Coordinates of C-alpha atoms (C1' of nucleotides) in Angstrom, one line a residue:
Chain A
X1 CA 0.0 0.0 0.0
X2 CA 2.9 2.6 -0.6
X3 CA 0.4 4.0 -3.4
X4 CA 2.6 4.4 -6.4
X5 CA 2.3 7.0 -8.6
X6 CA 1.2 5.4 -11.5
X7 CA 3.9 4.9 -14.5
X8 CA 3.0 6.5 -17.7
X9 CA 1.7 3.7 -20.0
X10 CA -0.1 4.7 -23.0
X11 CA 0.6 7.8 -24.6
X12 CA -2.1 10.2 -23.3
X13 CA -0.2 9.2 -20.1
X14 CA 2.7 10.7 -20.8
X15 CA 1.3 13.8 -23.0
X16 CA -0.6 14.3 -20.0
X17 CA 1.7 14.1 -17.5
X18 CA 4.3 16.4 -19.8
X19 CA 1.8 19.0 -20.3
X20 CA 0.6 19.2 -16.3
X21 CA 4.7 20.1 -15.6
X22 CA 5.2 22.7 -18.8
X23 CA 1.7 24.0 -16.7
X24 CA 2.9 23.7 -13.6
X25 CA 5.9 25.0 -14.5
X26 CA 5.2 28.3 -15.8
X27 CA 6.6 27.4 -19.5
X28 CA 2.8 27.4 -20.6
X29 CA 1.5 30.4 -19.3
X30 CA -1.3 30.7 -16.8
X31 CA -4.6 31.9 -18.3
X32 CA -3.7 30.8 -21.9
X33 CA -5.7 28.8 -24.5
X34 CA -5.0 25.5 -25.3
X35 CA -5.2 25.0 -29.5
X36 CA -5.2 21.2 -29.9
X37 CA -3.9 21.2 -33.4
X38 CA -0.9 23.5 -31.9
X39 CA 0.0 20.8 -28.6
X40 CA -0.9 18.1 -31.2
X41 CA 2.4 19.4 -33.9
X42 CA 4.0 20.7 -30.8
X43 CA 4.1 16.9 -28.8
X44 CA 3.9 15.0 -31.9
X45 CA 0.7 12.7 -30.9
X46 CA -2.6 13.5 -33.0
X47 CA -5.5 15.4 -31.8
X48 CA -7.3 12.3 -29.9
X49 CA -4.4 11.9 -27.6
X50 CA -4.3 15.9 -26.8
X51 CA -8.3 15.8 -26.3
X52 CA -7.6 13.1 -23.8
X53 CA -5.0 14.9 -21.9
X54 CA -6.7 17.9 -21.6
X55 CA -9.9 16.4 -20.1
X56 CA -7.5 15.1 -17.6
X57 CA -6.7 18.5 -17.1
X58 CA -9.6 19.8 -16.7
X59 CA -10.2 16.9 -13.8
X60 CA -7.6 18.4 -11.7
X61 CA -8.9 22.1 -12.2
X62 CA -5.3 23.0 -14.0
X63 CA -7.4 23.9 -17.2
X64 CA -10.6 25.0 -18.1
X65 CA -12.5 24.1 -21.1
X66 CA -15.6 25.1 -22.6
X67 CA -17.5 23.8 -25.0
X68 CA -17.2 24.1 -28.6
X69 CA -15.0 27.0 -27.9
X70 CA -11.6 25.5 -25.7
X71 CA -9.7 25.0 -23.3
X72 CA -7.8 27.7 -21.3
X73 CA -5.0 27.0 -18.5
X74 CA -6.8 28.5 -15.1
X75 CA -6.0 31.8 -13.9
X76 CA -4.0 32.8 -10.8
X77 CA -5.8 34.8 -8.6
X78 CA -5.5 36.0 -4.9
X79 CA -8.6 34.5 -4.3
X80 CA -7.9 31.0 -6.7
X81 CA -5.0 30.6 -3.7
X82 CA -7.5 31.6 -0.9
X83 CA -10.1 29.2 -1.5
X84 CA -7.4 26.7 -2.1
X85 CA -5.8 26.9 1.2
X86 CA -9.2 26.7 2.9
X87 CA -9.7 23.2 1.0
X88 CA -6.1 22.1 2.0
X89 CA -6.8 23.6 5.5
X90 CA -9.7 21.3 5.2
X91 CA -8.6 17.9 4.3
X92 CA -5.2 18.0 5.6
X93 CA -6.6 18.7 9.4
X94 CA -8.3 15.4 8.8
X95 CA -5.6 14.0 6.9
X96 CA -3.5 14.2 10.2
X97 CA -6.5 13.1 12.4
X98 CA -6.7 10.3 10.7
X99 CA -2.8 9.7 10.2
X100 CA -2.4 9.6 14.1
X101 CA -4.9 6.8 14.2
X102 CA -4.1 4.7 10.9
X103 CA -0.5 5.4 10.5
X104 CA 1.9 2.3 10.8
X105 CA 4.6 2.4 13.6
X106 CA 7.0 1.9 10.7
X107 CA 5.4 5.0 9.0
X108 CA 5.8 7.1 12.1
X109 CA 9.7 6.2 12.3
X110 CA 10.0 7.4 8.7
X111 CA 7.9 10.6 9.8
X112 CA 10.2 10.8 12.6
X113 CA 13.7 10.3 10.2
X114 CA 12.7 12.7 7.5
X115 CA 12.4 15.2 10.4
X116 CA 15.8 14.5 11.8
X117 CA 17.3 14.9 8.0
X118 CA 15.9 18.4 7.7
X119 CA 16.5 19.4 11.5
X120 CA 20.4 19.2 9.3
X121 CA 19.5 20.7 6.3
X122 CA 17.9 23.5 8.2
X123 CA 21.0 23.7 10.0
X124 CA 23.5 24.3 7.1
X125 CA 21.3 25.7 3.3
X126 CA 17.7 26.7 4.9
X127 CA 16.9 27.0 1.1
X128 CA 16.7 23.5 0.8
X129 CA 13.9 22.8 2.9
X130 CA 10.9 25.0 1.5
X131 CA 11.1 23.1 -1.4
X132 CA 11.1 19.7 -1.1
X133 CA 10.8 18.7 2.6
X134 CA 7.9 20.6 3.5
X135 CA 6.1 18.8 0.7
X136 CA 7.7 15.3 1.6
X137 CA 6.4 15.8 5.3
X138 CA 2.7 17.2 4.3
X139 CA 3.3 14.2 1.7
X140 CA 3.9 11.4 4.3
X141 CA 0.7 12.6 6.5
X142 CA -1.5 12.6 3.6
X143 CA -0.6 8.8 2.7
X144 CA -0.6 7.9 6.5
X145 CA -4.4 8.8 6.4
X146 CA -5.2 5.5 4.6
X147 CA -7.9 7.1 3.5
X148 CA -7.8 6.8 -0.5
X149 CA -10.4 9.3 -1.5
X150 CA -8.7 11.7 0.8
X151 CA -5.1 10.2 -0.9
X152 CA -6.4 11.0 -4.6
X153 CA -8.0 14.5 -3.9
X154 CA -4.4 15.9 -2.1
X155 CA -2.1 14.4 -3.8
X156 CA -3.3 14.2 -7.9
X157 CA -5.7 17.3 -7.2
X158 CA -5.5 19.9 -4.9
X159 CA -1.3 19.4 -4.6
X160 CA -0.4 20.5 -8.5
X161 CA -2.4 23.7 -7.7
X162 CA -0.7 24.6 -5.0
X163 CA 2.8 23.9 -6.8
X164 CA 1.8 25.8 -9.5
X165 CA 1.0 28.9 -7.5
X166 CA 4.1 28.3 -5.7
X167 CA 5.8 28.3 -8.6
X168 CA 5.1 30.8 -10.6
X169 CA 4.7 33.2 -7.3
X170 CA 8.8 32.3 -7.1
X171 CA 8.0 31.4 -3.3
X172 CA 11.2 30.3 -1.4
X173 CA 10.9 32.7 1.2
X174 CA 11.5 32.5 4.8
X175 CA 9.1 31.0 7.2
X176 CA 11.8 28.0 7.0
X177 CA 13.0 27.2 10.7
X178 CA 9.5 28.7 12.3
X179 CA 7.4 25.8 9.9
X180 CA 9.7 22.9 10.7
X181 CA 9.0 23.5 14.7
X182 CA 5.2 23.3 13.4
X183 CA 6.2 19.8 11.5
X184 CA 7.8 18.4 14.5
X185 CA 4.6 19.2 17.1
X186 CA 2.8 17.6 14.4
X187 CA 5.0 14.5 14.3
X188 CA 4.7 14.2 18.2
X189 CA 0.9 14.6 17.7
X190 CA 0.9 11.7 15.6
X191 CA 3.5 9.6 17.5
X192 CA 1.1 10.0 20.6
X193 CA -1.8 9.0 18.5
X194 CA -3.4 12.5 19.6
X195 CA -5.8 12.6 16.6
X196 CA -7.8 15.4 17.9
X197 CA -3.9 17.7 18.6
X198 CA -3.0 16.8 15.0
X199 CA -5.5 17.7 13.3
X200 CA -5.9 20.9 14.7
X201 CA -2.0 21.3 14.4
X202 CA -2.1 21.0 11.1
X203 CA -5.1 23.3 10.4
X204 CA -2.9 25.7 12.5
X205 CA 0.1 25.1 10.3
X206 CA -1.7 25.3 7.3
X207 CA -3.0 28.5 7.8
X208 CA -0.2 30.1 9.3
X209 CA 1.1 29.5 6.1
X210 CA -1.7 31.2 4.0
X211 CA -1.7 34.3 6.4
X212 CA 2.4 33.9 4.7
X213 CA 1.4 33.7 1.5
X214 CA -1.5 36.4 1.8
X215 CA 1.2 38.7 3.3
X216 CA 3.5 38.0 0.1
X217 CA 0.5 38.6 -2.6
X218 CA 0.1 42.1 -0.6
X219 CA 3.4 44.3 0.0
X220 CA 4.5 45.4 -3.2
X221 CA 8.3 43.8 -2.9
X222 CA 6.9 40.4 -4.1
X223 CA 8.9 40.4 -7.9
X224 CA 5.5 38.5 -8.9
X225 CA 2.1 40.2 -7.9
X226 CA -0.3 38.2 -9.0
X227 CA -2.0 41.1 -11.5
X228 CA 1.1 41.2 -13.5
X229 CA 1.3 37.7 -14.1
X230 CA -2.5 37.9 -16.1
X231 CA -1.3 40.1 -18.4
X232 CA 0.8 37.3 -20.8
X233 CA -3.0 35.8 -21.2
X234 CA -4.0 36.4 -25.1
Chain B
X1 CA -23.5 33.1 -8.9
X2 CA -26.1 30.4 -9.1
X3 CA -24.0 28.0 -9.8
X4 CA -26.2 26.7 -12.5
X5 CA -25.0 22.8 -12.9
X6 CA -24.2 23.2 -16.7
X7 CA -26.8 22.0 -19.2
X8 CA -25.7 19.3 -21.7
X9 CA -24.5 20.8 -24.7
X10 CA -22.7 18.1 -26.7
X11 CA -23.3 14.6 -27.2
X12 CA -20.6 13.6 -24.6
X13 CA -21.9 15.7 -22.0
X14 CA -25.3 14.1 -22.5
X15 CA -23.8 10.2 -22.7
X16 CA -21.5 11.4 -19.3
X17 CA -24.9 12.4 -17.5
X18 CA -27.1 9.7 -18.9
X19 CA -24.1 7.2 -17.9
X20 CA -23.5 8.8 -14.0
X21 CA -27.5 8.2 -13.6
X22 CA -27.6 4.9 -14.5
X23 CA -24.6 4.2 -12.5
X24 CA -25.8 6.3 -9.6
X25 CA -29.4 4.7 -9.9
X26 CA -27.7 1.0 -10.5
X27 CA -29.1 0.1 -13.2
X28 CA -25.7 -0.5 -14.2
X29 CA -24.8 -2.8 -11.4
X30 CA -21.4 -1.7 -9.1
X31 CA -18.1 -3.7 -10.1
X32 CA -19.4 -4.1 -13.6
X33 CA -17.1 -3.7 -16.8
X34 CA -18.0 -1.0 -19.1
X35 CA -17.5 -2.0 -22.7
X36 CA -16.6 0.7 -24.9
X37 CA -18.4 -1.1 -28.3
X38 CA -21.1 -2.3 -25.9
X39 CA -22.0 1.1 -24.5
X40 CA -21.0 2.5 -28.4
X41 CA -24.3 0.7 -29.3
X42 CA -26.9 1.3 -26.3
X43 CA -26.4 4.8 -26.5
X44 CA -26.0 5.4 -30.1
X45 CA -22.9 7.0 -29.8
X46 CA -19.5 6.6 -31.4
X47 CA -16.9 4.9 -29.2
X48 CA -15.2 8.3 -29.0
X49 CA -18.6 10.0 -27.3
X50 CA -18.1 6.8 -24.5
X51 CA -14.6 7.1 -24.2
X52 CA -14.8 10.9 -23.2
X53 CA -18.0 10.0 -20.8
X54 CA -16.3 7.6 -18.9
X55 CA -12.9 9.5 -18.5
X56 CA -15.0 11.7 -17.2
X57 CA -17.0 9.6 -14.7
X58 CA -13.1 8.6 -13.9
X59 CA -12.4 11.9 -12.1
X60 CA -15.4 11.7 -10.6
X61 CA -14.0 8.5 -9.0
X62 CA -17.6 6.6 -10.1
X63 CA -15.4 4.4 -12.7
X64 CA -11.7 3.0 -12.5
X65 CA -10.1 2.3 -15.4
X66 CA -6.9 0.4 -15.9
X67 CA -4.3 1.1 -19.3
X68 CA -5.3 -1.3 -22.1
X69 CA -7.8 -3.4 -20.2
X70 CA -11.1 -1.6 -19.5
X71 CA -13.2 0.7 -17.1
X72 CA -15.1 -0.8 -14.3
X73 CA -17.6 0.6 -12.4
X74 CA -16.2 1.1 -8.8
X75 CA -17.1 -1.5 -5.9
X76 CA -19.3 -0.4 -2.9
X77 CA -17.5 -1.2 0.3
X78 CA -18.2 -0.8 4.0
X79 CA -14.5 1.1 3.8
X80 CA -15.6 3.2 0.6
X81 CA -18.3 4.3 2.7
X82 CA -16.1 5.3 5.8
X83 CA -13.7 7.3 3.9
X84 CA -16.3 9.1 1.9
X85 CA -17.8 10.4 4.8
X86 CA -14.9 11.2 6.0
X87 CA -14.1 13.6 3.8
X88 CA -17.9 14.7 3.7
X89 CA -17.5 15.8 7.6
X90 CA -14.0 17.3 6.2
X91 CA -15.1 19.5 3.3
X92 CA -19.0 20.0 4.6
X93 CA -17.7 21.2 7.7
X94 CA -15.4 24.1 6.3
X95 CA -18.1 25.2 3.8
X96 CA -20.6 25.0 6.9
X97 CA -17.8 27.7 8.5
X98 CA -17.4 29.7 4.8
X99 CA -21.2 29.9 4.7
X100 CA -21.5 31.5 8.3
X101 CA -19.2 34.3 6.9
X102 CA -20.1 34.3 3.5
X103 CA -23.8 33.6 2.9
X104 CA -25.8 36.3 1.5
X105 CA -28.4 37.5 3.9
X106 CA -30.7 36.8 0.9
X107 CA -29.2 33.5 0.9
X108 CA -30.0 32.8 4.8
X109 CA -32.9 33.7 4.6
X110 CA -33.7 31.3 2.1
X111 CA -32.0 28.6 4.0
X112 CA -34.8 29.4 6.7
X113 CA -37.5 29.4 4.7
X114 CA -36.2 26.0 3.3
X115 CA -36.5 24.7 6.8
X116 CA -39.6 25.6 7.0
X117 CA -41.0 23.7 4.5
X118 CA -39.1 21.1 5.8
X119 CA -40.7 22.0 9.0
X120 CA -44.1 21.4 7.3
X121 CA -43.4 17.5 5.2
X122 CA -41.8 16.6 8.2
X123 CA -45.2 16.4 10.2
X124 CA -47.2 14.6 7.2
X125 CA -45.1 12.5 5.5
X126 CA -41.4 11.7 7.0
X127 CA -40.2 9.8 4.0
X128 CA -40.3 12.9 2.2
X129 CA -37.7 14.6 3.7
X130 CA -34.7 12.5 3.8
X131 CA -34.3 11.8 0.0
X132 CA -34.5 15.3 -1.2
X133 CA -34.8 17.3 1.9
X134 CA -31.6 16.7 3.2
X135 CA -29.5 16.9 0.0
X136 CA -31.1 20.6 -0.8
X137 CA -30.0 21.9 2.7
X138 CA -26.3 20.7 2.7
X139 CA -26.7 21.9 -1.1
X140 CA -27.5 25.3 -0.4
X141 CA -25.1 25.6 2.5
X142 CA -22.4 24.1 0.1
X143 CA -23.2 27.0 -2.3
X144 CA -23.0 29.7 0.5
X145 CA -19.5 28.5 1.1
X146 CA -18.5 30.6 -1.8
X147 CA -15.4 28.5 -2.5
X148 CA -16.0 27.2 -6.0
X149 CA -13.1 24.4 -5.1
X150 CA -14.8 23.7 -2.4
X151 CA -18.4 23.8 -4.3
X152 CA -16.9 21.5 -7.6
X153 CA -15.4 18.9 -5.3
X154 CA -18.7 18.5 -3.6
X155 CA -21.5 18.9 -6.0
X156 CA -19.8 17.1 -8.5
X157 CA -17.4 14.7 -6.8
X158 CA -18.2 13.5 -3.2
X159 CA -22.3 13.9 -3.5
X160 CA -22.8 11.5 -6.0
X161 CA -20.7 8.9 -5.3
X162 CA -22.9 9.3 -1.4
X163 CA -26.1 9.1 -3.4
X164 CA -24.7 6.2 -4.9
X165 CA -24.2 4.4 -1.9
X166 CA -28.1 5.9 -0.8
X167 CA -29.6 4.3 -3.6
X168 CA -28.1 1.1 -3.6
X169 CA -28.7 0.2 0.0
X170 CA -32.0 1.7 0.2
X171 CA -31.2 4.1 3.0
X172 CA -34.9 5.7 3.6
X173 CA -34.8 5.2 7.3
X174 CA -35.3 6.7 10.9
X175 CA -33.1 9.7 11.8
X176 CA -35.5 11.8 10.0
X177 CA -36.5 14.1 12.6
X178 CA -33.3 14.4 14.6
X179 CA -31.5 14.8 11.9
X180 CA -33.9 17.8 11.1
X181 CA -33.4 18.9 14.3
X182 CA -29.7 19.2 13.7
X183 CA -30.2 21.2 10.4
X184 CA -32.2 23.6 12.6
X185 CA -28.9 24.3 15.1
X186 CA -26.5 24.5 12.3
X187 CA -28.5 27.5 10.2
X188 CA -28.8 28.8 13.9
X189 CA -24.9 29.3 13.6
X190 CA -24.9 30.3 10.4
X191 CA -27.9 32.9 10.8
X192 CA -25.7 34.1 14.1
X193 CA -22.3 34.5 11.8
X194 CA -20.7 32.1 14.1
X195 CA -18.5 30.3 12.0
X196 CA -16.5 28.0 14.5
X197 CA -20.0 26.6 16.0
X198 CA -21.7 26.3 12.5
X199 CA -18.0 23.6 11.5
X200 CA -18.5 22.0 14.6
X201 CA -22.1 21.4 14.6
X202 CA -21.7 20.3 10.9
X203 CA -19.1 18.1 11.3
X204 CA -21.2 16.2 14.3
X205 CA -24.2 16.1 12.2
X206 CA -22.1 13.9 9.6
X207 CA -21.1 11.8 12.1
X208 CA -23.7 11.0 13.5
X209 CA -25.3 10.1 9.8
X210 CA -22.1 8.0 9.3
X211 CA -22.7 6.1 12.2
X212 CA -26.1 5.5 11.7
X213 CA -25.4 4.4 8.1
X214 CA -22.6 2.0 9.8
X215 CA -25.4 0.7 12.3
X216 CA -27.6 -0.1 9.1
X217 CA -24.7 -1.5 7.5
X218 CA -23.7 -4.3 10.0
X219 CA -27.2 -5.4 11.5
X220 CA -28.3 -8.0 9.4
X221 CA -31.7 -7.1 8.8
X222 CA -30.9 -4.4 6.1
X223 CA -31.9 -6.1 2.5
X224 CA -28.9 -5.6 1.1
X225 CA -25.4 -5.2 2.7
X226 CA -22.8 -4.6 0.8
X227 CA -21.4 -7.8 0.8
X228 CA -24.4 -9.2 -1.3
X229 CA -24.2 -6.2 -3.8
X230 CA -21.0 -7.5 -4.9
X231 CA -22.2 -10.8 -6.2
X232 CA -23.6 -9.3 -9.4
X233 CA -20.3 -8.3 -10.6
X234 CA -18.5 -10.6 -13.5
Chain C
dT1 C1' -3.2 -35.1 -17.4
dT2 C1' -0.7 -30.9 -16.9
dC3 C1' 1.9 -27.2 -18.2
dA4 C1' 3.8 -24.1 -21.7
dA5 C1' 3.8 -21.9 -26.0
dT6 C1' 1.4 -20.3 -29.8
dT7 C1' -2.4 -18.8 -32.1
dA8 C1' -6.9 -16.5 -32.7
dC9 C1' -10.0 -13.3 -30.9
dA10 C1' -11.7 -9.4 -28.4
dT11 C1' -10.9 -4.9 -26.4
dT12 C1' -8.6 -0.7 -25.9
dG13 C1' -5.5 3.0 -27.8
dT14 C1' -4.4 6.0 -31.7
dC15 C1' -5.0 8.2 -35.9
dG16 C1' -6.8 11.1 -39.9
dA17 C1' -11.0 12.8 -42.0
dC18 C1' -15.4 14.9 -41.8
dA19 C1' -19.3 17.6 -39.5
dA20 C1' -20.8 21.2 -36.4
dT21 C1' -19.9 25.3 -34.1
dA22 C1' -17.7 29.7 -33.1
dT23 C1' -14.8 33.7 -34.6
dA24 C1' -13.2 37.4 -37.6
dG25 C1' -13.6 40.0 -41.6
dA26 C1' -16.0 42.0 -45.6
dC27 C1' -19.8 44.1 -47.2
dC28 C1' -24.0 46.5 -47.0
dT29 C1' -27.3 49.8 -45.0
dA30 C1' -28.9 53.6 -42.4
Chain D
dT1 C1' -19.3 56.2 -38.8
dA2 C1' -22.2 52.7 -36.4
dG3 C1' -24.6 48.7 -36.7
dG4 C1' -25.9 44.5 -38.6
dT5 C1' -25.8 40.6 -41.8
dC6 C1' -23.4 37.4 -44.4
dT7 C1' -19.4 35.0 -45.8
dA8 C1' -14.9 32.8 -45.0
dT9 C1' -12.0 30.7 -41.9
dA10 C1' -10.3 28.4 -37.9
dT11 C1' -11.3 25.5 -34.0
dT12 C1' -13.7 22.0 -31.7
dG13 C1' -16.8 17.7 -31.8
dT14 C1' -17.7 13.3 -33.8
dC15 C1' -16.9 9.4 -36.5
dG16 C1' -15.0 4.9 -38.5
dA17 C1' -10.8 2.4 -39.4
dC18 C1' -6.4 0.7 -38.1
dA19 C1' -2.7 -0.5 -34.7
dA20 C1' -1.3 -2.3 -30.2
dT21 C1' -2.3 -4.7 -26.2
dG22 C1' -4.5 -8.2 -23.4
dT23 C1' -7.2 -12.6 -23.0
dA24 C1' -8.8 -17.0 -24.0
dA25 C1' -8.6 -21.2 -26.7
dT26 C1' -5.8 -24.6 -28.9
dT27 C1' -2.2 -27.3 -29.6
dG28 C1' 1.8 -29.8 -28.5
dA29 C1' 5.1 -32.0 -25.5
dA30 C1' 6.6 -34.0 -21.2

DNA sequence: TTCAATTACATTGTCGACAATATAGACCTA
DNA sequence: TAGGTCTATATTGTCGACAATGTAATTGAA
């Protein structure tokens, strides 16, 4: 039950998965249309295969398509990123709940060893941890949950949005050592089988976080205000 | 900002509702196999038109389908049940806390009069009330959340995979009047603007359905438990 | 008989062409 | 010039055919 990620297999697997990073990304531009003869020359798969990767798309709210008239990537908004935090605020609180009372004791060690390699990393290149580790840790809870529905709607949904946002928002900010003391009182949480702590850890974390972000999207220092980025749409 | 659930406009979208009904309403049995010709010739449509209607009934986690082998409809499990109402107490309890600050007075007010009627079927006829009754109040309160993450994953996720479930174990029991009783607290909140009681008092009010769908689930005297529904599968 | 390999069949994946719809431009009218 | 209609063009939606993959049956050998 480790919950692979699914190998690409056919070939709307792999246009798919190609076209959610160039989205993701930033190298297809947020709030831009989709012209399936254009992917279709650009990927070298016919029309069919585009069609089918789009509607995947579309499944995981990256793109937006209406009928008879396209597809367009979605737009980044301050209030897109809002609304998402409040759904991730959401599930992860009870992705954490439930973590404390489903997750393996061999799960919890991992939890407990990823900490210990980024209480390290923090120590020497703080850089390193934004990136990766907080997603590995939120990562690990949102397995732990053994709760699949919850699994798919994180981690093939809601997750991608966030990157992209993150992404494109250039966020790699500070925030670093202050959110891994959060991680490790959620750990304990779950080590203790607290459910009721963790999830309302986590909720805390979460939108801690947001309140971040929010604070970010407003002083005028940010290199990427969210306006300026709608302006490549066409 | 209605909402309005997006009339059919081309053939696929018609085959993708006509498809989710007859899965939702079992005449197309749980566990089955959806053929692509098969299905091609029932509804008339090319095998294109299917193949778009069931990658969409895909990420709406009805159907499963596996690379180079064929979609099934998914199987109805005690556990299925669990996690989806897990995630129901989850997402329904955040909107129940975006409503309380973002419902429209309009919009409240509504909501009470909705009760009302309720109110009214509730003293005739109880069966009334839990089909529809209780779908249009989480509906509406869903809506008032103003998240449109939030509002897609619900409306056209979560709730009818639930009424899935409904239908196929005949759930038209008891619980009728507390559970109306419970509706009444939790516009209470949201008329008051209190948005930590109104989460609460939603979450509780979904667990307490779970459980009482659990009860139904493992005493024997229920016509079908899920463990018979699974016969008809091949 | 039992197991393995091979063959034949059925189903899904991919493709290019045609039909239906929307968009942009030309043309006409007031 | 402003507005509207019509035409031409581009884009999406739908279709049937072919390729690739999986599945079951058949055959053969031990």
């Amino acid at each position: 039950m480790t919950h692979a990620p699914a190998p690409a297999i056919t070939a709307a697997d792999k246009t798919f998965y190609t076209l959610r990073t160039d989205i993701v990304e930033g190298r297809i531009a947020a709030s831009s249309k989709l012209s399936e003869a254009e992917l279709s020359t650009k990927y070298g798969v016919s029309r069919a295969v585009i069609r089918e990767a789009i509607s995947r798309l579309v499944s995981c709210h990256i793109v937006e398509r209406k009928a008879n008239i396209g597809a367009r990537v979605v737009a980044l908004t301050p209030e897109g990123l809002i609304e998402l935090y409040q759904v991730r605020e959401s599930l992860e609180g009870m992705a954490a709940r439930l973590a404390a009372q489903n997750m393996t004791p061999a799960q919890i060690a991992e939890l407990n060893t990823l900490l210990e390699q980024h209480a390290a990393s923090v120590k020497d290149s703080q850089l390193y941890y934004q990136e990766a580790g907080d997603v590995d840790f939120h990562y690990r809870i949102i397995i732990g949950s053994h709760n699949s529905q919850l699994i798919t709607l994180l981690t093939e949904g809601i997750y991608h949005l966030v990157r992209m946002y993150r992404v494109q928002l250039g966020m790699a900010g500070p925030r670093v050592t202050t959110a891994f003391a959060e991680h490790q009182h959620i750990a304990q949480a779950i080590a203790n089988r607290d459910a009721e702590l963790a999830e309302m850890l986590m909720r805390r974390h979460i939108t801690y976080s947001r309140q971040n972000i929010e604070h970010k999207l407003h002083s005028p220092s940010t290199k990427l205000s969210l306006h300026n980025i709608n302006k490549e749409s066409l």
